[in-house]
Amino acid sequence: MIVRDFHKIVENDRDRVVSAEQWSSVRMLLANDKMGFSFHITFLEAGSEHTFHYKNHFESVYCMEGSGSITDLATGETHEIRPGVMYALDQHDKHILRAKEQLVMACCFNPPVTGNEVHQADGSYALEDS
Amino acid sequence: MIVRDFHKIVENDRDRVVSAEQWSSVRMLLANDKMGFSFHITFLEAGSEHTFHYKNHFESVYCMEGSGSITDLATGETHEIRPGVMYALDQHDKHILRAKEQLVMACCFNPPVTGNEVHQADGSYALEDS
């Protein structure tokens, strides 16, 4: 059994915390935990806007706090995000995420993130072996 | 892209809500969503105690609200549960979950739950095809 505390990771285990432009993410589970998915608590700054396109991953995102919206760039549809709303990128959907207030999200990735990916210019994560 | 709202499911989509003795769960993503994992928001009543043993699944559980504890029945170790604590049953660990206050948990299962499983007498979910 793996037991991890978000607050202890933030204080003492900074290798599990990644920050980029106006977002940060705490990696609660990664590929080497061998769960078949990874699990992250992700923060998006109030007023920020992000274009993501996970071509190689499925991701689900559950809003725990905050408000904003997601726009599906294939259809142009925009959905409001507030606590309790989940979106799942089952089509590797390219999207724009907008945080009106700071968003706090619980995210699952399949395949699991290894921790070595970088966001590429097209908004995707490369697979580690690609 | 799949977008679902926990609150709308609770109001209008009761097929996605399962309740058993002193717990209930809202199924945000199931196997037929083809994400490779399922995602659930689960409530455990204050004062309740549960023995679970997911022999056929990996599960991660992130505490969003409440307090309680988890006891690993293989080692006898007990870990406190409070918001921000996650446990992951990477060894299909048989465990006792105790809710001191109502626990609200974000849960991921691999393989994904289909929605047709039943808790067996041994605390496990059968695989649908087993």
mmCIF file of C-alpha atoms in Angstrom:
data_model
loop_
_atom_site.group_PDB
_atom_site.id
_atom_site.type_symbol
_atom_site.label_atom_id
_atom_site.label_comp_id
_atom_site.label_asym_id
_atom_site.label_seq_id
_atom_site.Cartn_x
_atom_site.Cartn_y
_atom_site.Cartn_z
ATOM 1 C CA MET A 1 0.000 0.000 0.000
ATOM 2 C CA ILE A 2 1.233 3.437 -0.926
ATOM 3 C CA VAL A 3 0.160 6.304 1.351
ATOM 4 C CA ARG A 4 1.066 9.890 0.430
ATOM 5 C CA ASP A 5 0.013 13.228 1.859
ATOM 6 C CA PHE A 6 -0.373 16.139 -0.532
ATOM 7 C CA HIS A 7 0.676 18.616 2.181
ATOM 8 C CA LYS A 8 3.840 16.663 3.070
ATOM 9 C CA ILE A 9 4.800 16.399 -0.605
ATOM 10 C CA VAL A 10 4.461 20.163 -0.994
ATOM 11 C CA GLU A 11 6.647 20.713 2.087
ATOM 12 C CA ASN A 12 9.284 17.996 1.733
ATOM 13 C CA ASP A 13 9.200 16.238 -1.611
ATOM 14 C CA ARG A 14 9.599 18.966 -4.193
ATOM 15 C CA ASP A 15 10.639 16.482 -6.883
ATOM 16 C CA ARG A 16 6.951 15.602 -7.067
ATOM 17 C CA VAL A 17 5.912 19.208 -7.683
ATOM 18 C CA VAL A 18 6.173 20.615 -11.189
ATOM 19 C CA SER A 19 5.482 24.208 -12.086
ATOM 20 C CA ALA A 20 5.174 25.843 -15.452
ATOM 21 C CA GLU A 21 3.654 29.033 -16.754
ATOM 22 C CA GLN A 22 0.677 29.749 -14.489
ATOM 23 C CA TRP A 23 0.085 26.158 -13.460
ATOM 24 C CA SER A 24 1.589 23.674 -11.045
ATOM 25 C CA SER A 25 0.953 20.030 -10.345
ATOM 26 C CA VAL A 26 1.605 17.675 -7.443
ATOM 27 C CA ARG A 27 2.301 14.172 -8.636
ATOM 28 C CA MET A 28 0.633 11.833 -6.179
ATOM 29 C CA LEU A 29 1.124 8.716 -8.362
ATOM 30 C CA LEU A 30 3.447 8.229 -11.332
ATOM 31 C CA ALA A 31 4.173 5.382 -13.741
ATOM 32 C CA ASN A 32 6.716 3.755 -11.439
ATOM 33 C CA ASP A 33 3.985 3.206 -8.852
ATOM 34 C CA LYS A 34 2.678 0.541 -11.272
ATOM 35 C CA MET A 35 -1.008 1.395 -10.881
ATOM 36 C CA GLY A 36 -1.542 1.676 -14.658
ATOM 37 C CA PHE A 37 -2.552 5.348 -14.315
ATOM 38 C CA SER A 38 -1.062 8.427 -12.716
ATOM 39 C CA PHE A 39 -2.829 10.816 -10.358
ATOM 40 C CA HIS A 40 -2.129 14.521 -9.929
ATOM 41 C CA ILE A 41 -3.504 17.502 -8.031
ATOM 42 C CA THR A 42 -3.163 20.451 -10.400
ATOM 43 C CA PHE A 43 -3.528 24.200 -9.817
ATOM 44 C CA LEU A 44 -4.260 26.702 -12.584
ATOM 45 C CA GLU A 45 -3.815 30.345 -11.684
ATOM 46 C CA ALA A 46 -6.762 32.744 -11.664
ATOM 47 C CA GLY A 47 -6.919 34.557 -14.983
ATOM 48 C CA SER A 48 -4.769 32.041 -16.843
ATOM 49 C CA GLU A 49 -5.512 30.333 -20.155
ATOM 50 C CA HIS A 50 -3.907 27.096 -21.364
ATOM 51 C CA THR A 51 -3.971 25.184 -24.636
ATOM 52 C CA PHE A 52 -3.357 21.482 -24.090
ATOM 53 C CA HIS A 53 -3.433 18.564 -26.481
ATOM 54 C CA TYR A 54 -2.507 15.219 -24.964
ATOM 55 C CA LYS A 55 -2.119 13.277 -28.183
ATOM 56 C CA ASN A 56 -0.622 10.301 -26.408
ATOM 57 C CA HIS A 57 -2.663 10.183 -23.221
ATOM 58 C CA PHE A 58 -6.232 9.975 -21.981
ATOM 59 C CA GLU A 59 -6.849 12.411 -19.144
ATOM 60 C CA SER A 60 -9.787 12.954 -16.802
ATOM 61 C CA VAL A 61 -9.977 16.140 -14.757
ATOM 62 C CA TYR A 62 -12.321 16.650 -11.786
ATOM 63 C CA CYS A 63 -12.787 20.191 -10.466
ATOM 64 C CA MET A 64 -12.456 20.380 -6.678
ATOM 65 C CA GLU A 65 -12.264 24.182 -6.325
ATOM 66 C CA GLY A 66 -12.511 27.300 -8.464
ATOM 67 C CA SER A 67 -14.275 28.275 -11.649
ATOM 68 C CA GLY A 68 -13.509 28.562 -15.316
ATOM 69 C CA SER A 69 -14.291 26.938 -18.628
ATOM 70 C CA ILE A 70 -13.059 24.449 -21.185
ATOM 71 C CA THR A 71 -13.376 24.922 -24.945
ATOM 72 C CA ASP A 72 -13.225 21.905 -27.219
ATOM 73 C CA LEU A 73 -11.239 23.153 -30.211
ATOM 74 C CA ALA A 74 -12.699 20.503 -32.533
ATOM 75 C CA THR A 75 -16.302 21.570 -31.971
ATOM 76 C CA GLY A 76 -15.932 25.103 -30.588
ATOM 77 C CA GLU A 77 -18.172 24.139 -27.649
ATOM 78 C CA THR A 78 -17.425 25.713 -24.273
ATOM 79 C CA HIS A 79 -18.383 24.062 -20.980
ATOM 80 C CA GLU A 80 -18.457 25.801 -17.628
ATOM 81 C CA ILE A 81 -16.148 24.380 -14.969
ATOM 82 C CA ARG A 82 -17.030 24.560 -11.277
ATOM 83 C CA PRO A 83 -16.626 22.159 -8.352
ATOM 84 C CA GLY A 84 -18.096 18.780 -9.267
ATOM 85 C CA VAL A 85 -17.606 19.122 -13.027
ATOM 86 C CA MET A 86 -15.372 16.535 -14.675
ATOM 87 C CA TYR A 87 -14.113 16.457 -18.211
ATOM 88 C CA ALA A 88 -12.493 13.452 -19.852
ATOM 89 C CA LEU A 89 -10.387 13.763 -22.988
ATOM 90 C CA ASP A 90 -11.468 10.469 -24.524
ATOM 91 C CA GLN A 91 -10.667 11.677 -28.042
ATOM 92 C CA HIS A 92 -7.311 13.224 -27.057
ATOM 93 C CA ASP A 93 -9.283 16.453 -27.500
ATOM 94 C CA LYS A 94 -7.298 19.607 -28.084
ATOM 95 C CA HIS A 95 -8.731 22.223 -25.744
ATOM 96 C CA ILE A 96 -8.367 25.583 -24.085
ATOM 97 C CA LEU A 97 -8.728 25.656 -20.317
ATOM 98 C CA ARG A 98 -9.510 29.017 -18.730
ATOM 99 C CA ALA A 99 -9.338 29.682 -14.987
ATOM 100 C CA LYS A 100 -11.572 32.523 -13.857
ATOM 101 C CA GLU A 101 -10.740 31.780 -10.233
ATOM 102 C CA GLN A 102 -7.843 29.470 -9.324
ATOM 103 C CA LEU A 103 -8.803 25.939 -10.361
ATOM 104 C CA VAL A 104 -7.827 22.941 -8.225
ATOM 105 C CA MET A 105 -8.215 19.742 -10.204
ATOM 106 C CA ALA A 106 -7.803 16.004 -9.559
ATOM 107 C CA CYS A 107 -6.319 14.515 -12.751
ATOM 108 C CA CYS A 108 -5.826 10.916 -13.926
ATOM 109 C CA PHE A 109 -3.651 10.018 -16.903
ATOM 110 C CA ASN A 110 -3.542 6.799 -18.908
ATOM 111 C CA PRO A 111 -0.891 5.804 -19.787
ATOM 112 C CA PRO A 112 0.565 7.042 -16.533
ATOM 113 C CA VAL A 113 2.856 10.049 -16.635
ATOM 114 C CA THR A 114 6.451 9.057 -15.865
ATOM 115 C CA GLY A 115 7.513 12.468 -14.596
ATOM 116 C CA ASN A 116 10.036 12.880 -17.411
ATOM 117 C CA GLU A 117 7.669 14.257 -20.047
ATOM 118 C CA VAL A 118 7.866 17.822 -21.218
ATOM 119 C CA HIS A 119 5.020 19.829 -22.680
ATOM 120 C CA GLN A 120 5.797 20.126 -26.353
ATOM 121 C CA ALA A 121 5.099 23.154 -28.487
ATOM 122 C CA ASP A 122 1.849 21.558 -29.693
ATOM 123 C CA GLY A 123 0.513 21.254 -26.119
ATOM 124 C CA SER A 124 1.051 17.483 -25.891
ATOM 125 C CA TYR A 125 3.193 15.338 -23.654
ATOM 126 C CA ALA A 126 5.529 13.094 -25.619
ATOM 127 C CA LEU A 127 5.537 9.471 -24.573
ATOM 128 C CA GLU A 128 8.819 8.756 -22.821
ATOM 129 C CA ASP A 129 9.863 6.265 -25.463
ATOM 130 C CA SER A 130 8.734 8.337 -28.453
ATOM 131 C CA MET B 1 -14.793 15.028 -24.902
ATOM 132 C CA ILE B 2 -16.969 13.805 -22.065
ATOM 133 C CA VAL B 3 -18.244 16.442 -19.617
ATOM 134 C CA ARG B 4 -20.221 15.376 -16.542
ATOM 135 C CA ASP B 5 -21.378 17.263 -13.480
ATOM 136 C CA PHE B 6 -21.448 15.417 -10.169
ATOM 137 C CA HIS B 7 -24.433 17.482 -8.991
ATOM 138 C CA LYS B 8 -26.472 16.799 -12.139
ATOM 139 C CA ILE B 9 -25.735 13.076 -11.884
ATOM 140 C CA VAL B 10 -26.988 13.029 -8.304
ATOM 141 C CA GLU B 11 -30.174 14.841 -9.362
ATOM 142 C CA ASN B 12 -30.965 13.244 -12.710
ATOM 143 C CA ASP B 13 -28.839 10.213 -13.475
ATOM 144 C CA ARG B 14 -29.378 7.850 -10.584
ATOM 145 C CA ASP B 15 -28.114 4.866 -12.578
ATOM 146 C CA ARG B 16 -24.666 6.291 -11.928
ATOM 147 C CA VAL B 17 -25.178 6.375 -8.161
ATOM 148 C CA VAL B 18 -24.672 3.184 -6.196
ATOM 149 C CA SER B 19 -25.365 2.858 -2.508
ATOM 150 C CA ALA B 20 -24.558 0.056 -0.149
ATOM 151 C CA GLU B 21 -24.256 -0.310 3.590
ATOM 152 C CA GLN B 22 -23.045 3.079 4.851
ATOM 153 C CA TRP B 23 -21.356 4.112 1.618
ATOM 154 C CA SER B 24 -22.395 5.477 -1.746
ATOM 155 C CA SER B 25 -20.529 6.246 -4.917
ATOM 156 C CA VAL B 26 -21.106 8.443 -7.941
ATOM 157 C CA ARG B 27 -19.669 6.911 -11.080
ATOM 158 C CA MET B 28 -18.201 9.748 -13.098
ATOM 159 C CA LEU B 29 -16.399 7.445 -15.577
ATOM 160 C CA LEU B 30 -16.942 3.738 -16.201
ATOM 161 C CA ALA B 31 -15.335 1.138 -18.450
ATOM 162 C CA ASN B 32 -17.557 1.987 -21.414
ATOM 163 C CA ASP B 33 -16.075 5.499 -21.471
ATOM 164 C CA LYS B 34 -12.914 3.797 -22.795
ATOM 165 C CA MET B 35 -10.456 5.808 -20.718
ATOM 166 C CA GLY B 36 -8.705 2.694 -19.381
ATOM 167 C CA PHE B 37 -9.641 3.600 -15.802
ATOM 168 C CA SER B 38 -12.834 4.509 -13.983
ATOM 169 C CA PHE B 39 -13.352 7.500 -11.714
ATOM 170 C CA HIS B 40 -15.734 7.736 -8.779
ATOM 171 C CA ILE B 41 -16.676 10.166 -6.019
ATOM 172 C CA THR B 42 -17.354 8.032 -2.958
ATOM 173 C CA PHE B 43 -18.933 8.875 0.399
ATOM 174 C CA LEU B 44 -18.420 6.832 3.559
ATOM 175 C CA GLU B 45 -20.741 7.607 6.454
ATOM 176 C CA ALA B 46 -19.420 9.023 9.705
ATOM 177 C CA GLY B 47 -18.840 6.214 12.172
ATOM 178 C CA SER B 48 -18.755 3.483 9.518
ATOM 179 C CA GLU B 49 -16.139 0.778 9.055
ATOM 180 C CA HIS B 50 -15.534 -1.158 5.840
ATOM 181 C CA THR B 51 -13.393 -4.142 4.912
ATOM 182 C CA PHE B 52 -12.451 -4.095 1.232
ATOM 183 C CA HIS B 53 -10.192 -6.332 -0.780
ATOM 184 C CA TYR B 54 -10.013 -5.524 -4.491
ATOM 185 C CA LYS B 55 -8.235 -8.680 -5.618
ATOM 186 C CA ASN B 56 -8.799 -7.879 -9.282
ATOM 187 C CA HIS B 57 -8.306 -4.109 -9.356
ATOM 188 C CA PHE B 58 -5.796 -1.427 -8.464
ATOM 189 C CA GLU B 59 -7.464 1.503 -6.705
ATOM 190 C CA SER B 60 -6.215 4.911 -5.655
ATOM 191 C CA VAL B 61 -8.253 6.976 -3.204
ATOM 192 C CA TYR B 62 -7.714 10.682 -2.540
ATOM 193 C CA CYS B 63 -9.408 12.234 0.497
ATOM 194 C CA MET B 64 -11.205 15.492 -0.340
ATOM 195 C CA GLU B 65 -13.181 15.881 2.900
ATOM 196 C CA GLY B 66 -13.554 14.216 6.280
ATOM 197 C CA SER B 67 -11.346 12.192 8.577
ATOM 198 C CA GLY B 68 -10.700 8.578 9.385
ATOM 199 C CA SER B 69 -8.083 5.894 9.007
ATOM 200 C CA ILE B 70 -7.005 2.940 6.915
ATOM 201 C CA THR B 71 -5.538 -0.256 8.330
ATOM 202 C CA ASP B 72 -3.440 -2.494 6.102
ATOM 203 C CA LEU B 73 -4.481 -5.987 7.158
ATOM 204 C CA ALA B 74 -1.237 -7.536 5.875
ATOM 205 C CA THR B 75 1.006 -5.382 8.089
ATOM 206 C CA GLY B 76 -1.388 -4.164 10.780
ATOM 207 C CA GLU B 77 -0.272 -0.596 10.089
ATOM 208 C CA THR B 78 -2.856 2.179 10.419
ATOM 209 C CA HIS B 79 -2.598 5.483 8.540
ATOM 210 C CA GLU B 80 -4.584 8.586 9.348
ATOM 211 C CA ILE B 81 -6.849 9.879 6.571
ATOM 212 C CA ARG B 82 -7.598 13.589 6.220
ATOM 213 C CA PRO B 83 -7.979 15.916 3.228
ATOM 214 C CA GLY B 84 -4.932 15.596 0.976
ATOM 215 C CA VAL B 85 -4.058 12.037 1.977
ATOM 216 C CA MET B 86 -4.088 9.458 -0.814
ATOM 217 C CA TYR B 87 -3.730 5.724 -0.535
ATOM 218 C CA ALA B 88 -3.082 3.416 -3.468
ATOM 219 C CA LEU B 89 -3.734 -0.316 -3.259
ATOM 220 C CA ASP B 90 -0.805 -1.347 -5.439
ATOM 221 C CA GLN B 91 -0.658 -4.818 -3.841
ATOM 222 C CA HIS B 92 -4.427 -5.337 -3.951
ATOM 223 C CA ASP B 93 -4.103 -4.721 -0.218
ATOM 224 C CA LYS B 94 -6.904 -6.006 1.991
ATOM 225 C CA HIS B 95 -7.783 -3.153 4.323
ATOM 226 C CA ILE B 96 -10.213 -1.683 6.817
ATOM 227 C CA LEU B 97 -11.384 1.849 6.142
ATOM 228 C CA ARG B 98 -12.860 3.763 9.085
ATOM 229 C CA ALA B 99 -14.706 7.067 8.729
ATOM 230 C CA LYS B 100 -14.597 9.189 11.864
ATOM 231 C CA GLU B 101 -16.300 12.047 10.031
ATOM 232 C CA GLN B 102 -17.979 11.481 6.653
ATOM 233 C CA LEU B 103 -15.236 10.817 4.097
ATOM 234 C CA VAL B 104 -15.512 12.158 0.552
ATOM 235 C CA MET B 105 -13.021 10.415 -1.717
ATOM 236 C CA ALA B 106 -11.937 10.643 -5.368
ATOM 237 C CA CYS B 107 -11.259 7.077 -6.526
ATOM 238 C CA CYS B 108 -9.618 5.650 -9.648
ATOM 239 C CA PHE B 109 -9.837 1.975 -10.602
ATOM 240 C CA ASN B 110 -7.748 -0.006 -13.051
ATOM 241 C CA PRO B 111 -9.112 -2.027 -14.744
ATOM 242 C CA PRO B 112 -12.075 0.313 -14.949
ATOM 243 C CA VAL B 113 -15.223 -0.669 -13.098
ATOM 244 C CA THR B 114 -17.997 -1.607 -15.536
ATOM 245 C CA GLY B 115 -20.863 -0.817 -13.182
ATOM 246 C CA ASN B 116 -22.030 -4.424 -13.125
ATOM 247 C CA GLU B 117 -19.714 -5.686 -10.379
ATOM 248 C CA VAL B 118 -21.019 -6.656 -6.993
ATOM 249 C CA HIS B 119 -19.037 -6.618 -3.788
ATOM 250 C CA GLN B 120 -18.396 -10.229 -2.973
ATOM 251 C CA ALA B 121 -18.388 -11.711 0.509
ATOM 252 C CA ASP B 122 -14.590 -11.424 0.600
ATOM 253 C CA GLY B 123 -14.701 -7.634 0.032
ATOM 254 C CA SER B 124 -13.564 -7.837 -3.608
ATOM 255 C CA TYR B 125 -15.197 -6.887 -6.861
ATOM 256 C CA ALA B 126 -15.349 -9.754 -9.310
ATOM 257 C CA LEU B 127 -14.134 -8.996 -12.804
ATOM 258 C CA GLU B 128 -17.141 -8.908 -15.086
ATOM 259 C CA ASP B 129 -15.878 -11.866 -17.069
ATOM 260 C CA SER B 130 -14.736 -13.948 -14.083
#
